[in-house]
Amino acid sequence: MHVDEATVRRIARLARIKISDAEAKSLEGELSNILDWVAQLDEVDTSAVEPMTRVVAQAMKMRDDVVADGEIADLVTANAPSSEDNFFVVPKVVE
Amino acid sequence: MTDLTKLSLAEARDGLAKKSFSARELTDAFITAIEASNGALNAYVLPTPEHARAQAAESDKRIAAGSSRALEGLPLGNKDLFATKGIRTTACSKILDDFKPPYESTVGQNLWDAGAVMLGKLNNDEFAMGSSNETSAFGNVVSPWRRLGGDGQRSTDKLVPGGSSGGSSAAVSANLCLAATATDTGGSIRQPAALTGTVGIKPTYGRCSRWGIVAFASSLDQAGPITKTVRDAAIMLKAMASHDPKDTTSVDALVPDYEAALGKGIKGLRVGIPKEYRVDGMSAEIQKLWDDGIAWLKAAGATIHDISLPHTKYALPAYYIVAPAEASSNLARYDGMRYGMRVTGSNLTDTYELTRAAGFGREVRRRILIGTYVLSAGYYDAYYLKAQKVRTLIKRDFDDAWTTVDVVLTPTTPSPAFAFGEKSGDPLAMYLEDIFTVTVNMAGLPGMSVPAGFSSQGTPLGLQLIGKPFDETTLFQTAQVIEDAAGRFPVPDRWWMKG
């Protein structure tokens, strides 16, 4: 599976990671090598196999739909790079 | 007085009970050792001596009052992947910056509720992605082990302590804590334990709560201990494990008294030897280690059975789809808005992209990109779904094996500890470090590494035991037989404390 530079750039944009021209070039090779290597899974016939969704069979746990926590806005925002009056301050989202 | 830092966890517990020394004296011995050692080994990214002394003082009060808990006054190291309330937690990534969680991980809380003392936060590969501790934003951890040269002298070349729990393995083997927390997504407890002569167990998926542990690949991540002895691992896992309503994958099952089960012997135990682990080019020393393990178990009354786990070779490529896919999703939360660092750009998207480019290291960026690729439109079925189907087949191999054997014995790693830079240039070479450990995560089984011999370079090698789901007890009993036969593997000299 060859990943070309345009694909690397598209993926990096989807992942929201800025990459330089030099990085795009080297990632082209690295990602292609890794994808070539995982392609050996094509040898395995999985046509009649269910995907594994849980390692241990157990029913999904349920809990009461009640508020169990809250009134801690100061703790929630304590680690923000920028905050004001318990609000997160972020760059303009809607133009 | 004897050097308290050389005690095992069980010995220290018994010494405290007999009042041979106080929790404060024990803790101070470790604080002094960390101050003298951390410059050379870099095992701790954040020593917390004042926090430790306060906990030790509380323990001494409890001991005096006769109300000791299971781990009262025992100093531990805590991997920096575990959230610690009010104490910096970074996963050894720049992107978390000076993050101070307002909560404690469940596993950590269980340990402190049992009376344990935290000496500090331990180094690891960034977001637990690595097998050599070379990807940490805080720099490499140096193994206390050094290679033996032809002249019988130890080389001064620095070796890796394994990864991702490299701070944990280095700190335990260098006597910078009695035991340490660790996590294992593809081998991150067992491989560093094997490379440093320590014991490490990754329990069954669901045995320990993942709540408050920085997520890497959620369907694979499990917490466990790295310790000096099998008994210590049994004590630690009992304290760490619990059912936790805050983690829906944590299992509501009784946690047995693993320590009480030690020494019961393994007469009649059926041990499986999977032929697929005899990989091409396996070195003679790894083969001998494996043969020694078989002989020890046989001598203790076990029976040995050849078994086949036919999908073994597909575990590692399937892992390198599942783990990056889940990581790319988990790490999407680091966007520079709610916590961690922010690099301000010309607009919102630019800010995200600059923040994540500056905050994540090279290996983490590479894995996020692979994960994003395999999950992107049109590729989900071909990669992630395919890999999850292969996982079902890997688990089925083990289910079949359990009809004829009770435990599986393999080497932990394909080779002994290596030097810095030896494998970091080639991602695939590094990924192969996990070839024997990763199947266990894919199937969700418990796996344990016990030191069992030396390489030709005089560095330790480990044997791996794989058990049935929630049968950690059998792993501890079998590991005790190996430890009794092989002995313990203390580091021969404390070269790093000179000068």
XYZ file of C-alpha atoms in Angstrom:
594
model
C 0.000 0.000 0.000
C 1.708 3.165 -1.120
C 0.689 6.324 0.668
C 1.510 9.367 -1.446
C 2.372 12.803 -0.158
C -1.105 14.209 -0.864
C -2.636 11.425 1.245
C -0.180 12.110 4.070
C -1.235 15.755 4.017
C -4.929 14.872 3.953
C -4.493 12.504 6.930
C -2.465 15.068 8.856
C -5.222 17.611 8.300
C -7.849 15.111 9.532
C -5.678 14.449 12.605
C -5.152 18.197 13.129
C -1.366 17.903 13.171
C 0.726 20.428 11.237
C 3.511 18.767 9.262
C 6.438 20.327 7.399
C 7.364 19.456 3.804
C 10.289 17.371 5.032
C 8.066 15.500 7.486
C 5.444 14.815 4.808
C 8.158 13.308 2.633
C 9.555 11.027 5.351
C 6.085 10.043 6.609
C 5.231 8.937 3.071
C 7.829 6.179 3.368
C 7.216 5.327 7.022
C 3.454 4.973 6.708
C 3.781 2.988 3.455
C 6.182 0.541 5.138
C 3.901 0.015 8.107
C 0.820 -0.449 5.919
C 2.723 -2.915 3.689
C 3.626 -4.869 6.789
C 0.081 -5.024 8.188
C -1.158 -6.136 4.751
C -0.139 -9.702 5.696
C -3.519 -9.870 7.458
C -5.029 -10.298 3.979
C -3.781 -13.928 4.132
C -6.276 -14.669 6.907
C -9.751 -15.769 5.888
C -12.115 -13.851 8.162
C -15.258 -14.185 6.030
C -17.106 -16.197 8.709
C -15.589 -14.502 11.760
C -17.273 -11.970 14.012
C -15.140 -8.989 15.075
C -14.052 -9.040 18.705
C -15.864 -6.301 20.601
C -15.215 -7.413 24.166
C -12.452 -9.448 25.716
C -14.679 -10.664 28.526
C -18.305 -11.522 27.874
C -20.446 -9.415 30.160
C -23.652 -7.494 29.842
C -23.327 -3.727 29.566
C -23.719 -2.275 33.023
C -26.529 0.150 33.671
C -26.772 2.850 36.273
C -29.472 5.208 37.422
C -29.706 8.321 35.267
C -29.078 10.759 38.066
C -26.636 13.584 38.653
C -23.838 12.182 40.813
C -21.360 15.015 40.556
C -21.260 18.702 39.775
C -20.840 22.256 41.048
C -17.106 21.972 40.387
C -16.675 24.384 37.478
C -13.551 25.779 39.121
C -11.939 22.324 39.150
C -13.048 21.614 35.577
C -11.419 24.789 34.284
C -8.424 24.801 36.646
C -6.018 23.350 34.054
C -7.185 25.414 31.077
C -4.501 27.280 29.122
C -6.878 30.232 29.232
C -10.070 30.726 31.290
C -12.222 33.498 32.731
C -14.923 33.216 35.403
C -15.038 29.418 35.051
C -15.370 29.605 31.259
C -12.826 28.261 28.776
C -11.404 31.033 26.602
C -10.859 29.719 23.064
C -10.066 31.206 19.645
C -13.047 32.408 17.589
C -14.967 29.301 16.414
C -17.671 30.840 14.197
C -16.692 33.581 11.763
C 21.512 -0.618 59.964
C 21.035 -2.727 56.814
C 20.196 -0.906 53.594
C 16.403 -0.705 53.781
C 16.083 -0.021 50.050
C 17.310 -3.551 49.262
C 14.352 -5.172 51.017
C 11.539 -6.753 49.080
C 8.041 -5.351 49.597
C 7.109 -8.366 51.751
C 10.306 -8.055 53.830
C 9.696 -4.346 54.390
C 6.091 -5.043 55.386
C 7.244 -7.626 57.924
C 9.983 -5.308 59.228
C 7.455 -2.528 59.803
C 5.120 -4.951 61.573
C 7.960 -6.022 63.881
C 8.856 -2.330 64.409
C 12.443 -3.022 63.242
C 12.247 0.410 61.580
C 9.617 3.091 61.075
C 7.748 4.032 57.897
C 9.531 7.387 58.075
C 12.980 5.719 58.205
C 12.049 3.447 55.303
C 10.721 6.356 53.252
C 13.752 8.525 54.009
C 16.064 5.732 52.832
C 14.342 5.773 49.444
C 14.258 9.579 49.227
C 18.027 9.643 49.822
C 18.573 6.904 47.219
C 16.458 8.767 44.647
C 18.390 12.008 45.243
C 21.681 10.175 44.695
C 20.531 8.186 41.671
C 17.983 10.055 39.616
C 20.518 12.297 37.883
C 22.109 9.234 36.268
C 19.064 6.997 35.753
C 16.225 9.519 35.189
C 13.657 6.998 36.461
C 11.529 9.626 38.228
C 10.134 12.599 36.320
C 8.770 14.079 39.549
C 9.987 12.925 42.977
C 7.466 13.890 45.688
C 9.494 13.600 48.934
C 7.287 15.883 51.038
C 4.139 14.070 49.995
C 5.874 10.760 50.829
C 7.020 11.940 54.269
C 3.500 13.112 55.144
C 2.038 9.724 54.134
C 4.792 7.911 56.083
C 4.030 9.966 59.216
C 0.375 8.961 58.943
C 1.455 5.317 58.550
C 3.648 5.467 61.651
C 0.632 6.720 63.623
C -1.453 3.848 62.300
C 1.250 1.297 63.092
C 1.585 2.685 66.640
C -2.187 2.494 67.063
C -2.265 -1.095 65.822
C -4.486 -0.246 62.845
C -2.144 -1.057 59.927
C -3.578 -1.606 56.482
C -2.306 -4.114 53.835
C 0.447 -1.840 52.425
C 0.941 0.393 55.457
C 4.032 2.589 55.119
C 5.414 0.861 51.997
C 7.023 3.336 49.526
C 6.075 2.880 45.863
C 6.732 4.625 42.563
C 3.756 5.618 40.381
C 3.973 5.638 36.580
C 3.225 9.109 35.191
C 0.291 7.653 33.241
C -1.710 7.466 36.497
C -3.563 10.654 37.434
C -2.502 11.948 40.853
C -4.698 14.489 42.606
C -3.000 17.882 42.703
C 0.300 16.371 41.491
C 1.554 16.923 37.928
C 0.576 14.140 35.545
C 1.897 14.271 31.982
C 2.039 10.775 30.427
C 5.567 12.084 29.706
C 4.196 14.212 26.878
C 4.763 17.930 26.390
C 1.127 18.338 25.414
C -0.106 17.852 28.993
C 2.283 20.573 30.135
C 1.710 21.220 33.861
C -1.587 19.279 34.128
C -2.592 18.710 37.750
C -5.598 16.370 37.870
C -8.330 17.226 40.380
C -8.809 13.463 40.896
C -6.829 10.292 41.660
C -6.800 7.137 39.504
C -8.786 4.265 41.011
C -5.723 2.000 41.075
C -3.706 4.716 42.811
C -6.498 5.410 45.289
C -6.695 1.686 46.112
C -2.960 1.714 46.923
C -3.080 4.846 49.096
C -6.220 3.547 50.845
C -4.170 0.427 51.666
C -1.581 2.676 53.336
C 1.100 2.802 50.622
C 3.437 5.819 50.321
C 4.041 7.517 46.942
C 7.686 8.478 46.318
C 7.000 10.192 43.003
C 5.953 9.915 39.365
C 7.911 7.541 37.140
C 9.139 8.105 33.602
C 7.618 6.242 30.641
C 7.461 6.357 26.870
C 5.226 9.232 25.752
C 1.603 8.072 26.128
C 3.080 4.594 26.735
C 4.047 4.314 23.061
C 7.432 2.644 22.882
C 9.525 -0.298 24.005
C 12.687 1.470 25.162
C 11.611 4.608 27.043
C 13.273 6.671 24.308
C 10.105 8.607 23.400
C 9.569 10.350 26.772
C 9.457 14.147 26.723
C 11.584 13.963 29.891
C 14.395 12.046 28.195
C 15.647 8.477 28.293
C 15.578 6.290 31.370
C 18.914 4.492 31.793
C 18.859 0.855 32.878
C 20.849 0.050 36.032
C 22.080 -3.029 34.134
C 25.251 -2.907 32.040
C 26.672 -5.438 29.614
C 29.474 -7.753 30.693
C 32.472 -7.462 28.383
C 34.861 -10.251 27.348
C 37.268 -9.020 30.029
C 34.732 -9.730 32.764
C 34.203 -5.994 33.340
C 30.892 -4.205 32.929
C 30.765 -1.930 29.887
C 29.872 1.727 30.475
C 27.521 1.735 27.448
C 24.027 2.700 28.493
C 21.212 0.188 27.985
C 17.477 0.749 27.711
C 15.248 -0.352 30.635
C 12.504 -1.461 28.209
C 9.255 0.349 27.741
C 6.869 1.796 28.029
C 7.110 1.294 31.823
C 10.872 1.967 31.769
C 10.850 4.261 34.783
C 9.013 1.575 36.751
C 11.414 -1.228 35.774
C 14.545 0.908 36.335
C 13.325 2.235 39.700
C 12.428 -1.227 41.028
C 15.674 -2.869 39.857
C 17.782 0.066 41.140
C 16.061 -0.069 44.572
C 14.500 3.389 44.157
C 11.116 2.066 45.369
C 9.842 -1.219 46.805
C 7.492 -1.742 43.854
C 5.896 0.342 41.112
C 2.677 0.750 39.199
C 2.848 0.170 35.452
C 0.559 -0.284 32.458
C 0.607 -2.768 29.584
C -1.032 -2.251 26.179
C 1.208 -4.548 24.102
C 3.902 -5.624 26.547
C 4.722 -2.457 28.486
C 4.852 -4.213 31.878
C 6.337 -7.574 30.874
C 9.051 -6.437 28.417
C 10.677 -3.862 30.767
C 10.426 -6.376 33.640
C 12.221 -8.973 31.518
C 14.980 -6.522 30.529
C 15.720 -5.488 34.135
C 15.465 -8.751 36.108
C 12.183 -7.766 37.743
C 8.743 -9.382 37.943
C 5.792 -7.906 36.056
C 2.191 -8.994 35.651
C -0.472 -7.703 33.294
C -3.709 -9.046 34.720
C -6.799 -10.061 32.765
C -8.449 -7.154 30.948
C -11.051 -5.804 33.371
C -9.219 -6.884 36.553
C -7.934 -3.354 37.290
C -9.931 -0.203 36.701
C -8.651 2.003 33.880
C -10.271 5.084 35.428
C -7.780 7.911 35.859
C -5.115 6.248 33.718
C -4.203 8.254 30.606
C -5.750 6.247 27.757
C -3.633 4.825 24.917
C -5.686 1.962 23.359
C -8.731 1.394 25.521
C -9.524 -2.198 24.502
C -5.956 -3.269 25.336
C -4.763 -1.089 28.261
C -4.405 -2.735 31.679
C -2.609 -1.708 34.855
C -0.360 -4.011 36.856
C 2.726 -3.949 39.087
C 6.474 -4.291 38.520
C 8.168 -5.773 41.593
C 11.326 -7.449 42.888
C 9.692 -10.823 43.645
C 6.705 -12.957 42.711
C 5.321 -12.602 46.246
C 5.537 -8.812 45.969
C 3.618 -8.905 42.663
C 0.896 -10.978 44.355
C 0.635 -8.436 47.188
C 0.552 -5.470 44.792
C -2.033 -6.864 42.376
C -4.374 -7.755 45.229
C -4.277 -4.109 46.338
C -4.523 -2.587 42.836
C -7.404 -4.692 41.493
C -11.035 -3.840 42.158
C -14.423 -3.552 40.556
C -15.012 0.094 39.705
C -18.372 1.517 38.596
C -16.409 4.351 36.919
C -14.935 1.899 34.351
C -17.641 -0.115 32.582
C -15.037 -2.658 31.423
C -13.884 -3.384 34.968
C -15.186 -6.754 36.046
C -17.223 -7.454 39.152
C -15.282 -10.545 40.211
C -13.758 -11.533 43.529
C -10.067 -10.619 43.793
C -8.459 -13.699 45.373
C -5.735 -13.557 48.040
C -2.924 -14.256 45.593
C -0.250 -14.290 48.282
C -2.044 -16.999 50.271
C -2.024 -19.210 47.169
C 1.772 -19.049 46.767
C 3.795 -22.128 47.632
C 0.934 -24.519 46.936
C 3.043 -26.082 44.192
C 2.130 -27.059 40.641
C 1.903 -30.847 40.797
C -0.198 -32.035 37.878
C -0.311 -28.590 36.218
C -0.515 -28.853 32.424
C 1.923 -26.462 30.737
C 1.574 -25.624 27.041
C 4.566 -24.880 24.794
C 3.335 -23.122 21.633
C 5.354 -24.108 18.567
C 4.649 -20.780 16.849
C 6.814 -18.985 19.422
C 9.882 -20.852 18.157
C 10.441 -18.043 15.688
C 13.028 -18.097 12.909
C 16.407 -16.984 14.113
C 15.616 -17.393 17.809
C 18.942 -17.108 19.583
C 20.466 -20.112 21.352
C 20.355 -18.281 24.687
C 16.608 -17.617 24.452
C 16.060 -21.241 23.450
C 18.122 -22.408 26.464
C 16.183 -20.102 28.797
C 12.939 -21.613 27.557
C 14.287 -25.186 27.942
C 15.420 -24.376 31.496
C 11.923 -23.137 32.335
C 10.386 -26.330 30.944
C 12.802 -28.452 33.012
C 12.041 -26.522 36.237
C 8.283 -26.860 35.825
C 8.630 -30.558 34.964
C 10.781 -31.123 38.060
C 8.056 -29.471 40.160
C 5.512 -32.003 38.931
C 3.976 -30.246 35.921
C 3.349 -32.002 32.627
C 4.537 -30.421 29.379
C 2.404 -30.357 26.230
C 3.149 -29.108 22.726
C 0.358 -26.842 21.567
C -0.395 -24.726 18.510
C -1.600 -21.123 18.448
C -1.820 -20.806 14.649
C -2.683 -17.094 14.424
C 0.256 -15.929 16.548
C 2.107 -14.317 13.619
C -0.858 -12.070 12.871
C -1.112 -10.631 16.370
C 1.526 -7.945 15.909
C 0.265 -6.550 12.570
C -3.319 -6.608 13.909
C -2.107 -4.804 17.033
C -0.534 -2.089 14.896
C -3.950 -1.392 13.426
C -6.052 -1.633 16.592
C -3.705 0.271 18.917
C -3.037 3.308 16.640
C -6.722 3.471 15.650
C -7.833 3.631 19.284
C -4.961 5.988 20.129
C -5.880 8.433 17.351
C -9.391 8.552 18.775
C -8.305 8.818 22.437
C -5.683 11.475 21.735
C -8.145 13.675 19.834
C -8.980 15.207 23.235
C -5.608 16.997 23.349
C -6.690 20.077 21.462
C -5.165 22.843 23.571
C -8.527 24.165 24.739
C -9.402 22.621 28.135
C -6.049 21.581 29.564
C -2.412 21.217 28.607
C -0.416 23.457 26.299
C -1.724 25.725 23.546
C 0.159 27.221 20.612
C -1.944 30.055 19.267
C -2.278 30.154 15.478
C -4.049 32.352 12.951
C -7.430 30.630 13.485
C -8.962 27.723 15.418
C -7.827 24.928 13.087
C -4.365 26.434 12.884
C -4.255 26.536 16.694
C -5.210 22.859 16.923
C -2.602 21.899 14.325
C 0.225 23.916 15.823
C -0.589 22.756 19.358
C -0.639 19.082 18.397
C 2.490 19.352 16.225
C 4.421 20.966 19.074
C 2.910 18.892 21.886
C 3.194 15.361 20.513
C 6.533 13.660 19.899
C 7.522 11.933 16.669
C 6.343 8.381 17.526
C 3.026 9.598 18.906
C 2.412 11.714 15.781
C 3.275 8.707 13.590
C 0.785 6.479 15.428
C -1.991 9.085 15.373
C -1.518 9.398 11.605
C -1.617 5.621 11.056
C -4.709 5.420 13.250
C -6.375 8.286 11.418
C -5.587 6.628 8.096
C -7.001 3.202 8.997
C -10.163 4.764 10.419
C -10.658 7.215 7.543
C -13.571 6.972 5.131
C -13.507 3.805 3.033
C -10.792 2.055 5.047
C -12.585 1.063 8.251
C -13.628 -2.409 7.032
C -10.286 -3.155 5.395
C -8.235 -2.336 8.469
C -9.907 -1.922 11.851
C -12.744 -4.397 11.308
C -10.351 -6.894 9.725
C -7.971 -6.577 12.680
C -10.792 -7.062 15.186
C -11.806 -10.250 13.327
C -8.219 -11.496 13.486
C -8.383 -10.783 17.221
C -11.321 -13.156 17.523
C -9.166 -15.859 15.873
C -6.248 -15.172 18.232
C -8.554 -15.487 21.223
C -10.063 -18.678 19.765
C -6.552 -20.198 19.518
C -6.169 -19.725 23.267
C -9.710 -20.965 24.001
C -8.792 -24.173 22.148
C -5.509 -24.444 24.069
C -7.277 -24.206 27.436
C -9.036 -27.520 26.720
C -5.667 -29.294 27.059
C -3.422 -27.023 29.175
C -3.724 -24.744 32.228
C -0.928 -22.292 31.508
C 1.356 -21.389 28.577
C 5.124 -20.845 28.877
C 7.103 -18.691 26.393
C 10.083 -16.328 26.475
C 9.051 -12.718 27.274
C 11.258 -11.011 24.671
C 13.087 -12.157 21.535
C 16.380 -10.611 22.719
C 18.074 -9.047 25.786
C 18.303 -5.332 26.653
C 19.692 -3.184 23.837
C 21.549 0.123 23.667
C 20.030 3.547 22.991
C 19.517 4.223 19.301
C 19.951 0.548 18.385
C 16.296 0.140 17.360
C 14.853 3.639 17.471
C 15.709 4.393 13.825
C 13.323 1.751 12.492
C 9.740 1.679 13.830
C 9.201 -1.912 12.670
C 12.338 -3.204 14.445
C 11.090 -1.605 17.664
C 7.576 -3.012 17.202
C 9.063 -6.544 17.054
C 10.078 -6.181 20.729
C 6.445 -7.010 21.546
C 6.204 -10.123 19.361
C 5.756 -12.541 22.322
C 3.710 -10.253 24.588
C 1.167 -8.642 22.283
C -0.989 -11.756 21.702
C -1.894 -11.678 25.392
C -3.322 -8.138 25.136
C -5.167 -8.999 21.928
C -6.875 -11.935 23.701
C -7.340 -10.012 26.980
C -5.537 -12.705 28.989
C -3.292 -12.376 32.049
C 0.448 -12.548 31.333
C 3.428 -12.430 33.667
C 7.184 -12.093 33.185
C 9.595 -13.686 35.664
C 13.377 -13.281 35.476
C 14.867 -16.677 34.647
C 18.416 -16.370 33.326
C 21.189 -14.242 31.866
C 22.073 -13.415 28.283
C 25.640 -13.953 27.056
C 26.069 -10.220 27.796
C 25.313 -10.745 31.487
C 21.953 -8.986 31.342
C 18.692 -10.575 32.529
C 16.143 -12.474 30.449
C 12.533 -13.263 31.341
C 10.092 -16.094 30.858
C 6.429 -15.336 30.220
C 3.481 -17.236 31.658
C 0.055 -16.818 30.026
C -3.079 -17.859 31.902
C -6.800 -18.369 31.492
C -9.025 -15.309 32.002
C -9.027 -14.285 35.689
C -6.689 -17.128 36.648
C -3.827 -14.940 37.852
C -3.521 -17.294 40.832
C -2.064 -20.053 38.636
C 0.404 -17.560 37.152
C 1.660 -16.590 40.611
C 1.985 -20.234 41.708
C 3.880 -21.185 38.544
C 6.040 -18.052 38.628
C 7.037 -18.899 42.203
C 8.411 -22.241 40.993
C 10.520 -20.433 38.351
C 11.744 -17.885 40.899
C 12.648 -20.645 43.384
C 14.686 -22.396 40.680
C 16.266 -19.363 38.990
C 16.799 -17.184 42.052
C 16.509 -13.421 42.151
C 18.349 -11.023 39.852
C 19.709 -8.047 41.819
C 21.777 -5.486 39.887
C 25.441 -6.400 40.604
C 26.766 -2.939 41.474
C 25.387 0.550 42.011
C 27.707 2.250 39.513
C 25.293 5.150 39.103
C 25.688 6.280 42.713
C 29.456 6.909 42.426
C 30.675 10.473 42.480
